[in-house]
PDB file of C-alpha atoms in Angstrom:
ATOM      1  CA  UNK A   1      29.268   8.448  11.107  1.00  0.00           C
ATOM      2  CA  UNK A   2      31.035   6.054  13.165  1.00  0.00           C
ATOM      3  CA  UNK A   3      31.289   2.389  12.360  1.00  0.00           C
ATOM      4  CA  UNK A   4      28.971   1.293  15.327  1.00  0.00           C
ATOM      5  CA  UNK A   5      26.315   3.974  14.108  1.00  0.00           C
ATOM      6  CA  UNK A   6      26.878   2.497  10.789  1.00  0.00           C
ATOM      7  CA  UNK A   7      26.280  -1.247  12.417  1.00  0.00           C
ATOM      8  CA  UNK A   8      23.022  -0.109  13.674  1.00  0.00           C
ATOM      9  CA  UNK A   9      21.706   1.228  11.287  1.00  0.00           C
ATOM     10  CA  UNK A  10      21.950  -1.602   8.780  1.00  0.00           C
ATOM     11  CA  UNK A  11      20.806  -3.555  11.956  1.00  0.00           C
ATOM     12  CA  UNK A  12      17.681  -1.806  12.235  1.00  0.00           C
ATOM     13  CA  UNK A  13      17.044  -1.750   8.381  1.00  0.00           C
ATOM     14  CA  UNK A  14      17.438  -5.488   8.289  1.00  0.00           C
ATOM     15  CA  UNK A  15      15.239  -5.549  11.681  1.00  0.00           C
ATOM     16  CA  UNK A  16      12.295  -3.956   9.453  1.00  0.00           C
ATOM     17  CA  UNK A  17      12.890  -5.932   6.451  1.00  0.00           C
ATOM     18  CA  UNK A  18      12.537  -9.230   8.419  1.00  0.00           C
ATOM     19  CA  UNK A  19       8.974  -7.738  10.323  1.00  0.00           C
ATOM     20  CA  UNK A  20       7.850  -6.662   6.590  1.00  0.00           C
ATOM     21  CA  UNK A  21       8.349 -10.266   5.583  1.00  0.00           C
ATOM     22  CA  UNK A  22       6.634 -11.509   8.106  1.00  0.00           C
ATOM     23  CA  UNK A  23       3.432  -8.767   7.010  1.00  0.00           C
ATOM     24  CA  UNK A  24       3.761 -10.065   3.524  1.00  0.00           C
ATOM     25  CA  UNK A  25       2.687 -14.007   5.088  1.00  0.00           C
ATOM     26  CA  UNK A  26      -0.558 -12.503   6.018  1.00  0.00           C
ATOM     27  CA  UNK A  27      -3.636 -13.936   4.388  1.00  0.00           C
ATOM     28  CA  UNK A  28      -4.787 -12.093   1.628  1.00  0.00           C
ATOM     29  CA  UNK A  29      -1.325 -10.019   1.120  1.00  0.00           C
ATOM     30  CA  UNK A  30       1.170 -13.198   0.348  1.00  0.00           C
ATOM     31  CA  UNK A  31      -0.773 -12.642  -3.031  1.00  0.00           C
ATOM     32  CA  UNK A  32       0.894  -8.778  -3.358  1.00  0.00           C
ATOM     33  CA  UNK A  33       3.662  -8.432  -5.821  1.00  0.00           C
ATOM     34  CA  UNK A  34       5.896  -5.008  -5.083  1.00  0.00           C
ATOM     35  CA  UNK A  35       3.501  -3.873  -8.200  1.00  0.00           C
ATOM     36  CA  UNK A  36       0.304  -4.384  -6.352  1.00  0.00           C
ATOM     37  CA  UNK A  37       2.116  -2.947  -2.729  1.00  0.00           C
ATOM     38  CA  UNK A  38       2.628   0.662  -4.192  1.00  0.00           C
ATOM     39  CA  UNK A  39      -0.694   0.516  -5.845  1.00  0.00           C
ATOM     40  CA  UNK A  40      -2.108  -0.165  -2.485  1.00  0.00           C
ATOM     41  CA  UNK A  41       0.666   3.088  -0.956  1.00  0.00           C
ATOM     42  CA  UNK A  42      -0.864   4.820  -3.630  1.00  0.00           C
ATOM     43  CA  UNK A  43      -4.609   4.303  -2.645  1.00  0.00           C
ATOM     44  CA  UNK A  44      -3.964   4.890   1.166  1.00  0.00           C
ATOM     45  CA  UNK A  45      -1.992   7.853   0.863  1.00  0.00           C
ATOM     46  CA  UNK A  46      -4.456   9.592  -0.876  1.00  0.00           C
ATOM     47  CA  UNK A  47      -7.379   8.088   1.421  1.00  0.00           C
ATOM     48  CA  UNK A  48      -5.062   9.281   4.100  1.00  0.00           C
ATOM     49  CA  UNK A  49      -4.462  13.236   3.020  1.00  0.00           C
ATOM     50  CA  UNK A  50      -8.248  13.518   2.662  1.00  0.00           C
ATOM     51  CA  UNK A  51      -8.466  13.683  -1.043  1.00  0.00           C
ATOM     52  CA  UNK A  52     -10.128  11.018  -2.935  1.00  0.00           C
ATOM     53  CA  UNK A  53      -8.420   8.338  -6.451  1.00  0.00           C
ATOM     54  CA  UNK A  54     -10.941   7.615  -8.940  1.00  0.00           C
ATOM     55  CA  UNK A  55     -10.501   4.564 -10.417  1.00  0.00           C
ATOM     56  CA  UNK A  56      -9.658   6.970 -14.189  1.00  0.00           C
ATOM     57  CA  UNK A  57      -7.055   9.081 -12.175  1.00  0.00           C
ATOM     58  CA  UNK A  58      -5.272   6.013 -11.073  1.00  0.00           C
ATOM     59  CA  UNK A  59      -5.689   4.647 -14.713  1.00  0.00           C
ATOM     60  CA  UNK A  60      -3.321   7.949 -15.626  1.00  0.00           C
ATOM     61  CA  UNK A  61      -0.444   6.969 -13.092  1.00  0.00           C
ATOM     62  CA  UNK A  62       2.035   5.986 -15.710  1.00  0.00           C
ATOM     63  CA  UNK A  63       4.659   5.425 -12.847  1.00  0.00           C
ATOM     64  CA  UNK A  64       2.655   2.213 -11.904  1.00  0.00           C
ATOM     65  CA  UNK A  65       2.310   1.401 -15.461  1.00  0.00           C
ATOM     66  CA  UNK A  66      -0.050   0.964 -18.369  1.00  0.00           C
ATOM     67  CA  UNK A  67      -4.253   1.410 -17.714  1.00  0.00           C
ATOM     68  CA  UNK A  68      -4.767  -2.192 -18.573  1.00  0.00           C
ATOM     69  CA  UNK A  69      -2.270  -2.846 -16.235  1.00  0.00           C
ATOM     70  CA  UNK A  70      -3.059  -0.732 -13.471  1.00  0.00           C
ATOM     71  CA  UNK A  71      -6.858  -1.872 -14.147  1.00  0.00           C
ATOM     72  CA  UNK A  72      -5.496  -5.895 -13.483  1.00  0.00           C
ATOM     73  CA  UNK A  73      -3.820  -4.751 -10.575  1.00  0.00           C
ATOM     74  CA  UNK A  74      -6.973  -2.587  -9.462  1.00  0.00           C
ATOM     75  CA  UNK A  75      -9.207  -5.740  -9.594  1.00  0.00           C
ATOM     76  CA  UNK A  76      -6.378  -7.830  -7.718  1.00  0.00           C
ATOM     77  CA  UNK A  77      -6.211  -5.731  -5.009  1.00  0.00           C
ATOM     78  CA  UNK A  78     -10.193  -5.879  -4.959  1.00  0.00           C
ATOM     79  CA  UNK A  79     -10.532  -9.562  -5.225  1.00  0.00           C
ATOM     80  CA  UNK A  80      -8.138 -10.377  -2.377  1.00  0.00           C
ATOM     81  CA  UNK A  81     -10.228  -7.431  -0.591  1.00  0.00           C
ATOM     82  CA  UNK A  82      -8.072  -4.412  -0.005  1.00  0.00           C
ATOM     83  CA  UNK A  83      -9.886  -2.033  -1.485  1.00  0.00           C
ATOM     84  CA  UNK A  84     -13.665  -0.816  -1.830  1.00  0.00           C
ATOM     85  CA  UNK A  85     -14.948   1.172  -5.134  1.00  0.00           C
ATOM     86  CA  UNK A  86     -17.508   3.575  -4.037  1.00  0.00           C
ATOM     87  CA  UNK A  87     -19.391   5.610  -6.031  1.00  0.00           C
ATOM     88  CA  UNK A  88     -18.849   9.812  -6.220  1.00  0.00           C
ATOM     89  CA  UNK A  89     -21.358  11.355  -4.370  1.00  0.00           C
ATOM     90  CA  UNK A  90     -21.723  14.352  -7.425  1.00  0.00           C
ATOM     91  CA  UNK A  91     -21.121  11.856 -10.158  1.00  0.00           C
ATOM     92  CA  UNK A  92     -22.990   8.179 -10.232  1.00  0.00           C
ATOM     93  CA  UNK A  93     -20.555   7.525 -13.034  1.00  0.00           C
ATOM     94  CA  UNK A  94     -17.433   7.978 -11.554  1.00  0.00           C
ATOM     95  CA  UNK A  95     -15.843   5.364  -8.826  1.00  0.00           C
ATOM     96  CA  UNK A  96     -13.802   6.247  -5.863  1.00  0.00           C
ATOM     97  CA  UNK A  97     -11.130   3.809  -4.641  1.00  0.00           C
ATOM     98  CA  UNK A  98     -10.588   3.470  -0.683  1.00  0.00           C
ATOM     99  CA  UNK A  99      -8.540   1.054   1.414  1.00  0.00           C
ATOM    100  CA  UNK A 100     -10.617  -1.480   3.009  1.00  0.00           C
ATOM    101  CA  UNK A 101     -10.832  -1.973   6.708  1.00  0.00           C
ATOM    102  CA  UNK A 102      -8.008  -4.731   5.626  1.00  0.00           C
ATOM    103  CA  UNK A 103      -5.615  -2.606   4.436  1.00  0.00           C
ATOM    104  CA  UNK A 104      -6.152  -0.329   6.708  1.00  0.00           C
ATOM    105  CA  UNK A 105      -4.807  -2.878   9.119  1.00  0.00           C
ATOM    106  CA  UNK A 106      -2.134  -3.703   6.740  1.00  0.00           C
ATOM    107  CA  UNK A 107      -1.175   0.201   7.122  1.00  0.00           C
ATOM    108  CA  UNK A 108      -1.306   0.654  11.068  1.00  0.00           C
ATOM    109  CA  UNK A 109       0.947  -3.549  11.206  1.00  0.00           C
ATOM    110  CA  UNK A 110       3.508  -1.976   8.893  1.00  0.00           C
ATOM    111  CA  UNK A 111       3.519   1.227  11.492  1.00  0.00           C
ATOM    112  CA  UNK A 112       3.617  -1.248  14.047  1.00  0.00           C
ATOM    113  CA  UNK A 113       7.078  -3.048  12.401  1.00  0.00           C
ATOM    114  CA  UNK A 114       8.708   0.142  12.167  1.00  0.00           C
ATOM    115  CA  UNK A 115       7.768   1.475  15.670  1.00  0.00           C
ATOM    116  CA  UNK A 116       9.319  -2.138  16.774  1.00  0.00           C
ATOM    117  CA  UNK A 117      12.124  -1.881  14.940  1.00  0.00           C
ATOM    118  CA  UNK A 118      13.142   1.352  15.704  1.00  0.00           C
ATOM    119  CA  UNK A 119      13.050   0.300  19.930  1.00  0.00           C
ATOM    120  CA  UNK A 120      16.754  -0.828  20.500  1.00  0.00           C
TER     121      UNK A 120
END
């Protein structure tokens, strides 16, 4: 890889960082530590292949840490209103989390950064 390549590429990583900044400024996501932010991935990329995270299974995700922790983070990210419990359709008992129509819109302005960033 030539050193110009090289150039751009740290450029355009630098480019994203600085549009991802900007995201984090938003109302309602300034309060999202990196913690809360791959909860969230978590959530929509689950919501996004079709399958459905109980509010248990995500409890069990020892990669985003204890269930008393990922519970705290759980109600964060509910409070400041990026995600919706619903309830299982064969199970009253058991809770579904889904990205709200606000994350949702965090998801396609983060799409949005790195479609701009990418456009030399």
């Amino acid at each position: 890889m030539s050193k110009n390549a090289r150039s751009e590429l740290v450029d355009l990583f630098f480019r994203f960082q600085s549009m991802v900044q900007a995201l984090r400024s938003l109302p309602g996501i300034e309060a999202l530590s990196p913690e809360h932010e791959a909860l969230l991935n978590l959530i929509g990329s689950h919501w996004h292949a079709g399958q459905t995270l109980s509010v248990r299974e995500a409890m069990r995700s020892a990669a985003y840490g204890s269930p008393a922790t990922i519970h705290k983070r759980l109600h964060v990210l509910r409070t400041i209103g990026l995600i919706d419990l619903e309830v299982a359709e064969n199970d009253s008992r058991k809770r579904i989390i889904v990205p709200s129509a606000h994350a949702i819109s965090y998801f396609a302005a983060q799409a949005k950064a790195i479609k701009s960033a990418t456009k030399l």
